[in-house]
Coordinates of C-alpha atoms and ligand atoms in Angstrom, one line a residue:
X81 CA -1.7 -3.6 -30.4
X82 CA 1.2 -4.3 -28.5
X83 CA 4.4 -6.2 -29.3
X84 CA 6.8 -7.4 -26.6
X85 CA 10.1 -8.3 -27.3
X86 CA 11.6 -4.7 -27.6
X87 CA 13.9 -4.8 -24.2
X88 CA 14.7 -8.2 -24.4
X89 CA 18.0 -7.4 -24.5
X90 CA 18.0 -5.1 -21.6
X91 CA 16.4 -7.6 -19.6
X92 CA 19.2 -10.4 -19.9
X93 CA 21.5 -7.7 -18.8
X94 CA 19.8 -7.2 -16.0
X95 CA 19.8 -10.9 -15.1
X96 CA 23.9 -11.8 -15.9
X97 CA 24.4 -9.0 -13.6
X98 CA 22.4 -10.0 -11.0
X99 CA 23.3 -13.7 -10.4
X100 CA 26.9 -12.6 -10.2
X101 CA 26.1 -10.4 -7.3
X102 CA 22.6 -10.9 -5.5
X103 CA 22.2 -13.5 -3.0
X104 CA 18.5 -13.5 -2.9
X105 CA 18.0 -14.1 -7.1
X106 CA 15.9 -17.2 -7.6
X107 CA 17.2 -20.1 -10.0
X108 CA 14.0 -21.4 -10.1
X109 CA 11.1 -18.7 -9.7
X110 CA 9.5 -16.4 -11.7
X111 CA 10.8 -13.2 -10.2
X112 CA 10.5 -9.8 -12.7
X113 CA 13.6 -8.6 -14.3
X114 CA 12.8 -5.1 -13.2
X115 CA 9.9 -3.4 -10.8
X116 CA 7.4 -5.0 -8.9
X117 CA 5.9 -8.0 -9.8
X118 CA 2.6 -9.3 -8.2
X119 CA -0.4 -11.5 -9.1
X120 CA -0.4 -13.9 -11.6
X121 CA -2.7 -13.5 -14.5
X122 CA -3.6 -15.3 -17.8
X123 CA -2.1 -19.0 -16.5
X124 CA -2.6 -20.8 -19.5
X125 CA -0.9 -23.8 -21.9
X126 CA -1.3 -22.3 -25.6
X127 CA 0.2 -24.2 -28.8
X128 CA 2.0 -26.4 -26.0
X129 CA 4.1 -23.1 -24.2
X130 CA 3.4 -22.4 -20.9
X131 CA 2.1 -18.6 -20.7
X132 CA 2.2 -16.6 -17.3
X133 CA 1.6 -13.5 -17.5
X134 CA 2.0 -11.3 -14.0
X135 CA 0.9 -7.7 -12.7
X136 CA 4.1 -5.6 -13.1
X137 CA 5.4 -2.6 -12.5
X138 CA 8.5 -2.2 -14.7
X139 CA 9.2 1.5 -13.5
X140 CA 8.9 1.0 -10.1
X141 CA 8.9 -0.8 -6.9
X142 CA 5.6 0.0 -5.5
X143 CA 1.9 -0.1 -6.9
X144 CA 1.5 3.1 -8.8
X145 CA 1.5 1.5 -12.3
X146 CA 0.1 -1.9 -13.4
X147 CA 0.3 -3.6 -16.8
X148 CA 0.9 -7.4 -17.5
X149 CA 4.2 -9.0 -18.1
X150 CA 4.1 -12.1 -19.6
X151 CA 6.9 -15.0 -18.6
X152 CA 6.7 -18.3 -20.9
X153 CA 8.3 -21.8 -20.6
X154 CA 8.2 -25.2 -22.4
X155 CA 8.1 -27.4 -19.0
X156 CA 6.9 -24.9 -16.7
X157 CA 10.6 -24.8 -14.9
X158 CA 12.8 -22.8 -17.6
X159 CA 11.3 -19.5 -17.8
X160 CA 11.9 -16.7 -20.5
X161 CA 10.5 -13.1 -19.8
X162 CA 9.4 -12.2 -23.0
X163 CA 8.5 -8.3 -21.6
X164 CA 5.3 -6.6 -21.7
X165 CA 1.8 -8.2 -23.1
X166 CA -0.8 -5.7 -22.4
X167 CA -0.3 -1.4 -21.5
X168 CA -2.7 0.4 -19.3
X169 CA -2.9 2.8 -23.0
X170 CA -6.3 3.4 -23.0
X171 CA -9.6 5.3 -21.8
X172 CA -10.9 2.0 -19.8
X173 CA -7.6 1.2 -18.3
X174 CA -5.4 4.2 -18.1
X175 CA -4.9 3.6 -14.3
X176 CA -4.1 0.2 -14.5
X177 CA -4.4 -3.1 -16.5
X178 CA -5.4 -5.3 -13.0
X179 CA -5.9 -8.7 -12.6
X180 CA -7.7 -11.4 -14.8
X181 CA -7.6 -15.1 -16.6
X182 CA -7.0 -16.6 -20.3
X183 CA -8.6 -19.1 -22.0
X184 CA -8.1 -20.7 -25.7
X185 CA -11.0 -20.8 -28.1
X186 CA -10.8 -21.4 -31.8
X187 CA -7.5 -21.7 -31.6
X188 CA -7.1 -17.7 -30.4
X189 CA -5.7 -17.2 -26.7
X190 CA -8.5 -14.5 -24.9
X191 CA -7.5 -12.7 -21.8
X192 CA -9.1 -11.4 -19.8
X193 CA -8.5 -8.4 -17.2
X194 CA -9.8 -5.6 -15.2
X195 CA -9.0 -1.9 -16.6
X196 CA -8.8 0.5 -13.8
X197 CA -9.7 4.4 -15.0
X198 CA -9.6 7.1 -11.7
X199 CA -9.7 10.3 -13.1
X200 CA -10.7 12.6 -10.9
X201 CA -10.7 10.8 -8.2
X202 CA -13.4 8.6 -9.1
X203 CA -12.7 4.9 -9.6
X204 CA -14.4 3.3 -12.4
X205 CA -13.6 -0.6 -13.0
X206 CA -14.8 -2.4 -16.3
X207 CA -13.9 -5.9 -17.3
X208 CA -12.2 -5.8 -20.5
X209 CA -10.6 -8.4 -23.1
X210 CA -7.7 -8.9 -25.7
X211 CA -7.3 -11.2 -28.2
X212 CA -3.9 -12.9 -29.7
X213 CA -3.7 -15.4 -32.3
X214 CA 0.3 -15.6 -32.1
X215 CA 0.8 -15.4 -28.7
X216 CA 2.7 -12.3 -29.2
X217 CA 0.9 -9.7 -29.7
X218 CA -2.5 -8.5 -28.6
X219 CA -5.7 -6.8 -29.7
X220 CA -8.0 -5.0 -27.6
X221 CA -11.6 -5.6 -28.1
X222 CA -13.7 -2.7 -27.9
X223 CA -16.4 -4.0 -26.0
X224 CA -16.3 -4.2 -22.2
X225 CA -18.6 -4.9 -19.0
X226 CA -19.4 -2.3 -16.5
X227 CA -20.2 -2.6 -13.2
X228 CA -23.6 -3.9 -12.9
X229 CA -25.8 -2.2 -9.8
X230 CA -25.9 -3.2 -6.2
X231 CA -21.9 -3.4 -6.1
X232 CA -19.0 -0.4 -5.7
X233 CA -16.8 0.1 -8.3
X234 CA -14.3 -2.6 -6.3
X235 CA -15.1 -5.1 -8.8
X236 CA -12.3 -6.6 -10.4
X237 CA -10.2 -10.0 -11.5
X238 CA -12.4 -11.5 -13.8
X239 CA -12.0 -15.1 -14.0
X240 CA -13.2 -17.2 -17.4
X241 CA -14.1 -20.6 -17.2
X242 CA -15.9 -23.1 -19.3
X243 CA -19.3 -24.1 -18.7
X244 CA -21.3 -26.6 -20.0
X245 CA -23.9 -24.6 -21.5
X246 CA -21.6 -21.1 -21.8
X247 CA -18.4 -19.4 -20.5
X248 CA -18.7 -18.3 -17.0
X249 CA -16.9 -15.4 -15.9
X250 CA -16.0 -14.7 -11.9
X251 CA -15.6 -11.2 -11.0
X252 CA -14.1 -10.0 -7.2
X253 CA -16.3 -7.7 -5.9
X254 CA -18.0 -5.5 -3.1
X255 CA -21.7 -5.0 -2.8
X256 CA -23.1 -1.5 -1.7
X257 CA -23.0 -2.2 1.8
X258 CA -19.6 -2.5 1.4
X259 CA -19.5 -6.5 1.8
X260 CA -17.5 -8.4 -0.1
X261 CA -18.9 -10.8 -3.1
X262 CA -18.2 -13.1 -6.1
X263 CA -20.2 -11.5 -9.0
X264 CA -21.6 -14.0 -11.6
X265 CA -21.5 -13.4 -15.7
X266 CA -22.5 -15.7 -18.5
X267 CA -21.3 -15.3 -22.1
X268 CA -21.8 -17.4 -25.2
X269 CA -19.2 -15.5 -27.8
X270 CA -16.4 -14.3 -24.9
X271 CA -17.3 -11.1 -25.9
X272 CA -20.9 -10.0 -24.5
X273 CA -21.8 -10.5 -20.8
X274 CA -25.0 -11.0 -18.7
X275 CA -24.7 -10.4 -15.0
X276 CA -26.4 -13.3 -13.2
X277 CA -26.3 -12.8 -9.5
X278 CA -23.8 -13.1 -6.3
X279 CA -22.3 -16.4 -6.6
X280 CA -20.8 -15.9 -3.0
X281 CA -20.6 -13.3 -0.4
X282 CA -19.4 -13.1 3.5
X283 CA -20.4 -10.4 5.9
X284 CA -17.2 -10.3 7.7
X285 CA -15.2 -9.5 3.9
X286 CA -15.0 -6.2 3.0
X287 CA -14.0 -6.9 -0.8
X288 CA -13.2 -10.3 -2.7
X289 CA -10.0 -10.3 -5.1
X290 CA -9.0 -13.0 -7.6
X291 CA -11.9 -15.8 -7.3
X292 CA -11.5 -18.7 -9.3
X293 CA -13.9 -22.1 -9.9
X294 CA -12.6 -25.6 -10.7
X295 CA -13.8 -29.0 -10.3
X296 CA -11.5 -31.5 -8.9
X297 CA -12.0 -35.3 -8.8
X298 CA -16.0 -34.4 -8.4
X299 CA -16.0 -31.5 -6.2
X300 CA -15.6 -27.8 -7.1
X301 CA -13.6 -25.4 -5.1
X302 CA -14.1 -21.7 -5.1
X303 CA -11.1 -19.6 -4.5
X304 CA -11.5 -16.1 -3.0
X305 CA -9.1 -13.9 -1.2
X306 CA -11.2 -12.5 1.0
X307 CA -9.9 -8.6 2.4
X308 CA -10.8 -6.3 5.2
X309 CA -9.1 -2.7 6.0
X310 CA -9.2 -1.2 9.9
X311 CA -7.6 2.1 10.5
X312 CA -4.1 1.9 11.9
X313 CA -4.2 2.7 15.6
X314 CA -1.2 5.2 14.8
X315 CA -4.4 7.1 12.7
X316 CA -2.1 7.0 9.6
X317 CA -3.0 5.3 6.8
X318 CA -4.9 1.4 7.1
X319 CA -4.2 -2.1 7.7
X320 CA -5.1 -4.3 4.8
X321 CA -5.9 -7.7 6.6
X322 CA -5.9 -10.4 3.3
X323 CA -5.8 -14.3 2.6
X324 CA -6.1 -16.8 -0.2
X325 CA -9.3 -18.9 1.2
X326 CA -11.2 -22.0 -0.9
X327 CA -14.4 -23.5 -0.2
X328 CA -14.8 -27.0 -0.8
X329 CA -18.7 -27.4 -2.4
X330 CA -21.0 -27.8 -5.8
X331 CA -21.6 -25.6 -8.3
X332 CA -25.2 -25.9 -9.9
X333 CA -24.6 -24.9 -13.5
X334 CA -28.2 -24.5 -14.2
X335 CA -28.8 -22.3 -11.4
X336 CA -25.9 -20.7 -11.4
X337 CA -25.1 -21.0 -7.8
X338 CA -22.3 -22.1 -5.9
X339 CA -23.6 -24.5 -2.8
X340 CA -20.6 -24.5 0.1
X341 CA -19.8 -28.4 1.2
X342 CA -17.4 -27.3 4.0
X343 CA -16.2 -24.4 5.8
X344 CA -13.7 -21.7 4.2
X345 CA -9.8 -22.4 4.6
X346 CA -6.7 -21.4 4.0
X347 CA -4.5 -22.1 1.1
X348 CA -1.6 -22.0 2.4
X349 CA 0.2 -22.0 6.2
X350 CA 2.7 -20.1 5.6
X351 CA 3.5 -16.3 5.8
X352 CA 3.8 -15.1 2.1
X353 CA 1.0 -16.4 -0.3
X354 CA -1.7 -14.5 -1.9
X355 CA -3.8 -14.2 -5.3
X356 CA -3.8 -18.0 -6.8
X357 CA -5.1 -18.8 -10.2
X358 CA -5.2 -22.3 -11.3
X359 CA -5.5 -23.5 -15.4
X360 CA -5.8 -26.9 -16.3
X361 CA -2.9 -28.2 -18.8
X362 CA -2.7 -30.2 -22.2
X363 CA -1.8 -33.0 -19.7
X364 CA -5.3 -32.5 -17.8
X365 CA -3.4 -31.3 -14.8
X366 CA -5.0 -28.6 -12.8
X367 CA -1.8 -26.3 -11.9
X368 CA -2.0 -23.3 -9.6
X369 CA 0.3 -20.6 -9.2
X370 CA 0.6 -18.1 -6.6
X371 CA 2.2 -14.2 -5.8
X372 CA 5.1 -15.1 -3.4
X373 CA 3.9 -12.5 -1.8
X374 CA 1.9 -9.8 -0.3
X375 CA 3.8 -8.7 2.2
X376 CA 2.8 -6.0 4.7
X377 CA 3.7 -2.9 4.0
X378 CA 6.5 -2.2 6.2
X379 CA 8.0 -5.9 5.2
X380 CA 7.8 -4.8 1.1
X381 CA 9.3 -1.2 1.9
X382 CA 12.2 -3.3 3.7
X383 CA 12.7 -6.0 1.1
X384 CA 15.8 -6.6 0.5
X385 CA 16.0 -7.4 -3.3
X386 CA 14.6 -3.9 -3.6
X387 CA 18.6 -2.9 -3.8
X388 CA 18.9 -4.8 -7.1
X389 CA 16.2 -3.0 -8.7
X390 CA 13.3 -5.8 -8.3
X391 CA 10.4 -7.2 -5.7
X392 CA 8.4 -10.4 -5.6
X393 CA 8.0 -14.0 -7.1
X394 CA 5.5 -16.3 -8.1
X395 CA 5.6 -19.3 -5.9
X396 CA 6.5 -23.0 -7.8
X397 CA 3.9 -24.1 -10.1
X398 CA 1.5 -27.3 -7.8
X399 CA -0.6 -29.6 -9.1
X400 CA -3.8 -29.5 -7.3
X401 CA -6.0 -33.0 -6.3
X402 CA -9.0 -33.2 -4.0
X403 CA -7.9 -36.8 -1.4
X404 CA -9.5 -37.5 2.1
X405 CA -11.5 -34.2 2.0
X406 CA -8.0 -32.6 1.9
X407 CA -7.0 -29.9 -1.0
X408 CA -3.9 -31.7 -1.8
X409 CA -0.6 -29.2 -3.4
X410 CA 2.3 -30.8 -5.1
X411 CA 4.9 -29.3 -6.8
X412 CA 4.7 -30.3 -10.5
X413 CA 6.4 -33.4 -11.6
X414 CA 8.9 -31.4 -13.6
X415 CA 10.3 -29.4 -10.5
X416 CA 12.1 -33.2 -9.8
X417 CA 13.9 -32.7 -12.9
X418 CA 15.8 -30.2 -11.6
X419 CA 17.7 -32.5 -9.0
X420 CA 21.2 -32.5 -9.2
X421 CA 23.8 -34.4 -6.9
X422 CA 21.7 -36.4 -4.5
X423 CA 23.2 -37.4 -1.2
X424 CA 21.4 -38.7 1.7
X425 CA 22.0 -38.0 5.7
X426 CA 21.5 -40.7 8.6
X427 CA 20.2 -39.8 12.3
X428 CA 24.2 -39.9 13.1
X429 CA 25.0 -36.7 11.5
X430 CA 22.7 -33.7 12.3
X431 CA 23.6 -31.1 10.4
X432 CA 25.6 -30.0 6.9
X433 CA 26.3 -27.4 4.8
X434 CA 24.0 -26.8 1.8
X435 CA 26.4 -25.8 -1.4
X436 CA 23.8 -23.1 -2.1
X437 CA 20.2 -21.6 -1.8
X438 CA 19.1 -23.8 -4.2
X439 CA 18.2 -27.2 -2.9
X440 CA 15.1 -29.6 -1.8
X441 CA 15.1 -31.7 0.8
X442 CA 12.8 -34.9 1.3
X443 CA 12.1 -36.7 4.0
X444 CA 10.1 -40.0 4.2
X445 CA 9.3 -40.9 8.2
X446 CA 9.2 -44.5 9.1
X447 CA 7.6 -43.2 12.4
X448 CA 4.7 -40.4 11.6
X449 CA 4.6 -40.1 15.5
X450 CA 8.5 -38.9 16.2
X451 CA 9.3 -35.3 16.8
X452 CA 11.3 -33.7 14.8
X453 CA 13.3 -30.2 14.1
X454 CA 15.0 -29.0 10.6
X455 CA 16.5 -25.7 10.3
X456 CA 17.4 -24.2 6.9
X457 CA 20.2 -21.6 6.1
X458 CA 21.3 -21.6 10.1
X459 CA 18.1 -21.3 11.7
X460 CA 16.7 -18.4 9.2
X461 CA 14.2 -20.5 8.9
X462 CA 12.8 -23.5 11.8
X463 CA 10.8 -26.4 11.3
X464 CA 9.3 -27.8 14.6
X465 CA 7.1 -31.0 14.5
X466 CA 5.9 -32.6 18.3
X467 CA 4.2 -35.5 18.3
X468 CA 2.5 -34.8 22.1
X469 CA 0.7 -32.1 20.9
X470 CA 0.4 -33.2 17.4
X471 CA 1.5 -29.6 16.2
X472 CA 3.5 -28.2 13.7
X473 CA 5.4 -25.0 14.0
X474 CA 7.8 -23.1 11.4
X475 CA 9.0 -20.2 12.1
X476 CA 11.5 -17.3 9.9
X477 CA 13.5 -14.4 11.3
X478 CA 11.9 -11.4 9.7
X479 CA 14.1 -9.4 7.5
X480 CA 12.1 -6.2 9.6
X481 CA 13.7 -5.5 12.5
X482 CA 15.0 -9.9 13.0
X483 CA 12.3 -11.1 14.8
X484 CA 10.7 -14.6 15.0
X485 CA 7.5 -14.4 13.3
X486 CA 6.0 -18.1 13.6
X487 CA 2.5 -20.5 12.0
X488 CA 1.4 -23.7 13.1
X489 CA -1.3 -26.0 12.1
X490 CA -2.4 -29.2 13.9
X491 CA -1.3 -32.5 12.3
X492 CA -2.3 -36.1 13.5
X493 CA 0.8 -37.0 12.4
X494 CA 4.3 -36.0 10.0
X495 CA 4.6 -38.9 7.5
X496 CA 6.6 -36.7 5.1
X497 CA 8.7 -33.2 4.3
X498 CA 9.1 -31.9 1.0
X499 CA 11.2 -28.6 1.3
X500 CA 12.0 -26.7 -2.2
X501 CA 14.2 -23.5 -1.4
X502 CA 15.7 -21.1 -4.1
X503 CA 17.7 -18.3 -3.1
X504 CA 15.3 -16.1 -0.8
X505 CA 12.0 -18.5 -0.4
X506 CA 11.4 -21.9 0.9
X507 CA 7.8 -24.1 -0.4
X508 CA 7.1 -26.5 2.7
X509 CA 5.5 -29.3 1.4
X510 CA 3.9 -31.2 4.6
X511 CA 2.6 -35.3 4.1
X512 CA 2.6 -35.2 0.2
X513 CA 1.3 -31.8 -0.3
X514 CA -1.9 -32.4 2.2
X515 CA -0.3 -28.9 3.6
X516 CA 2.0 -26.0 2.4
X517 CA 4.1 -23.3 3.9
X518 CA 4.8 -21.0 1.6
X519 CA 7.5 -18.3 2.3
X520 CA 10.1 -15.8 1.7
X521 CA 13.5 -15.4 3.7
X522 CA 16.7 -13.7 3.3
X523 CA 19.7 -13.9 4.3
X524 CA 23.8 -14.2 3.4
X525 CA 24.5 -16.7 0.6
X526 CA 27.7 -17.7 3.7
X527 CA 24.6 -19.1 5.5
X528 CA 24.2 -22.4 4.3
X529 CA 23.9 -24.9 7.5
X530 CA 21.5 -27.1 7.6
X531 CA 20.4 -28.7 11.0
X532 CA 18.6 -31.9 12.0
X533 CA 17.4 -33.7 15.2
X534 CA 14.7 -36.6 15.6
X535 CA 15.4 -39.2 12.8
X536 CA 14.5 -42.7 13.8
X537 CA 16.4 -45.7 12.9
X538 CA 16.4 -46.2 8.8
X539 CA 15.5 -42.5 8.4
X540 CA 17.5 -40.8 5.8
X541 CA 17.4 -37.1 4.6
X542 CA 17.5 -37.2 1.1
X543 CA 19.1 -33.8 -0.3
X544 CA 19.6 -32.3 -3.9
X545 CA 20.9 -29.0 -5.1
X546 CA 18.5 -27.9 -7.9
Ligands
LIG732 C1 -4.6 -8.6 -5.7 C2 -4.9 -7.3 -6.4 C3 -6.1 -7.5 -7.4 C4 -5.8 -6.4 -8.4 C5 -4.3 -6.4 -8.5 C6 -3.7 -5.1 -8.8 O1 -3.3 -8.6 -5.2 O2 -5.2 -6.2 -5.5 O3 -7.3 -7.5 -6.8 O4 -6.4 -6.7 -9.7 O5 -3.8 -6.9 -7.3 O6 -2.4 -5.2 -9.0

């Protein structure tokens, strides 16, 4: 049993002193007090709080330790770290308490999580469970799944859902042949497991982290983040190619298998998104939050918060809708609450200064078909719509070395730009949310110029600082 609240204290330290001094700190974002925050885990709405617990690393700034952290909120924009929720402190997890999912039954929040054990160099990866009834702290349960045969021990993130019948549980996974897969478990109690069968697999994926399942307006979207390692061509070490995919299709609850509708895509166009979980909210809202992000490896060895003694965010929590055949991402309604001093910009000016990182700006066009460029925090990061070739193009300078990294993704046409930035990130919101570009920047909190070109008569920039 674990309690959390011991280094509270510590914590807010911590934070006081940073604000004062760092000009990447979020205002907004769940970034860890301390260490290395990645996934998020355990999304879930209990006795109306907003839990989110994360993968952290309170010692350190790189992988070598993994427990879950645990942030809550009442609105899903004030956050409180309330510390640790669950210790790699036992034989099953020892190496790490990875990845996984909560649910509420009975009143009792589950969660749900992968426990990593590699002694002697052998990797062993069970799905394992806890139980809380307060919300604070948390009881193992000594009964956990091993990997079934047919798949390598890379079998991990279990995800819990509701079924009609029974609970369904997701599991990432490889198959012998070294393929990557969704595994497939049923359960009636939350506590024992059957192994059903591979819900989804790809050839071309070498393993499949953080899969999730959820119906939305009728259809049912798989998320998988599908992974493939290559040697580096330098013959040190490997590159770890990875993205957050979904598949649009229906899931046969009577068989048990997931029937793809449409071709695998992309979450999000941007550079720094990885490992989304979703949860579905007393409201009925299906909210996804993301790990703001998995950089590569020289990017997170170069990050620059690393000075104040932290790495990594979660991105904004987005209300997810299936429109048009289009995965639609919005930032939740609550984000808007956060806008303070509202001013708008005509086509005369083109360009102002921001009075900090913290600001959204929104753009309505009048003409979809107009180019247009926006720069944020003096051209750290460039937004590039042209209506000739009907692409979109935004582009950072990469805190590694300065360079111009750049994504673009066609688009008929630009009817509107929601841009959320905090400190160190920016959240592109492209037509209502029909597209995101999710991303990290840094740069001097002196750089606040914002630049514009190609609004049409009646066009106005609306801008708030948040
Ligand atoms: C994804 C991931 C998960 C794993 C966790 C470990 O980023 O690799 O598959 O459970 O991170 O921190």
């Amino acid at each position: 049993m674990v309690r959390w609240p011991q280094s509270l204290l510590f914590f807010c330290m911590v934070s006081i002193e940073d604000a004062m001094e760092n000009p990447y700190k979020m205002s907004y974002h769940i970034e860890p007090p301390q260490g290395l925050l990645n996934d998020p885990n355990g999304l879930v709405q209990f006795n109306g709080t907003y839990y989110f617990f994360h993968q952290w690393n309170r010692f350190g700034l790189d992988h070598s330790y993994k427990e879950w952290g645990l942030f809550t909120s009442p609105d899903l924009v004030r956050w409180q770290s309330q510390g640790s929720a669950i210790l790699p402190d036992r034989e099953e997890d020892e190496h790490g308490v990875h990845s996984g999912s909560a649910v509420v039954q009975d009143g009792k929040l589950y969660l749900f999580y992968t426990g990593s054990n590699k002694r002697d160099g052998v990797r062993t990866s069970r799905q394992c469970a806890a139980v809380s009834e307060n919300g604070r702290s948390f009881l193992k349960l000594p009964e956990c799944v091993e990997t079934p045969p047919g798949f390598t021990q890379h079998h991990r993130d279990p995800k819990v859902i509701r079924g009609r019948d029974c609970w369904w549980m997701l599991v990432g996974a490889q198959k012998e042949d070294l393929t990557g897969a969704v595994a497939l478990y049923s359960s009636q109690d939350l506590t024992h497991w059957t192994y059903e069968r591979v819900l989804y697999d790809h050839d071309l994926d070498q393993v499949c982290e953080c899969p999730d399942l959820f119906s939305l307006e009728g259809t049912e979207i798989l998320v998988c983040c599908p992974q493939t390692r290559k040697p580096a061509p330098d013959g040190r070490g490997e590159i770890v190619d990875s993205y957050a995919s979904y598949i649009p299709g229906t899931f046969d609850e009577d068989l048990g298998i997931f029937q793809p509708g449409g071709p695998r895509q992309r979450f999000d166009c941007g550079f720094d998104f990885y490992s989304p979980q979703t949860f579905l909210d007393q409201n009925g809202r299906r909210i996804m939050t993301g790990w703001m992000s998995r950089m590569d490896d020289e990017q997170e060895a170069a990050c620059p918060t690393k000075a104040y003694g932290y790495i990594h965010c979660l991105t904004l929590p987005r209300v997810l809708t299936w429109e048009h055949d289009t995965l639609y991402q919005r930032p939740v309604q609550e984000a808007y609450s956060l806008r303070r001093n509202g001013r708008t910009y005509g086509r005369t000016a083109d360009s102002f200064q921001a009075e900090n990182g913290h600001f959204e700006l929104l753009l309505k066009r009048t003409n979809p078909d107009a180019p247009l460029s926006l720069s944020l925090r003096d051209h750290t990061v460039d937004i590039a719509y042209w209506p000739e070739t009907h692409i979109m193009r935004v582009t950072r300078q990469n805190w590694v070395g300065g360079g111009i990294q750049s994504r673009e993704i066609p688009l008929p046409e630009l009817t509107q730009l929601d841009i959320f930035s905090d400190a160190s990130s920016a959240e592109i919101f492209v037509n209502d949310g029909a597209a995101v570009f999710s991303m990290r920047y840094f740069t001097g909190s002196e750089n606040l110029r914002i630049d514009y070109a190609g609004l049409v008569q009646g066009e106005r920039l609306e801008y708030y600082t948040l």
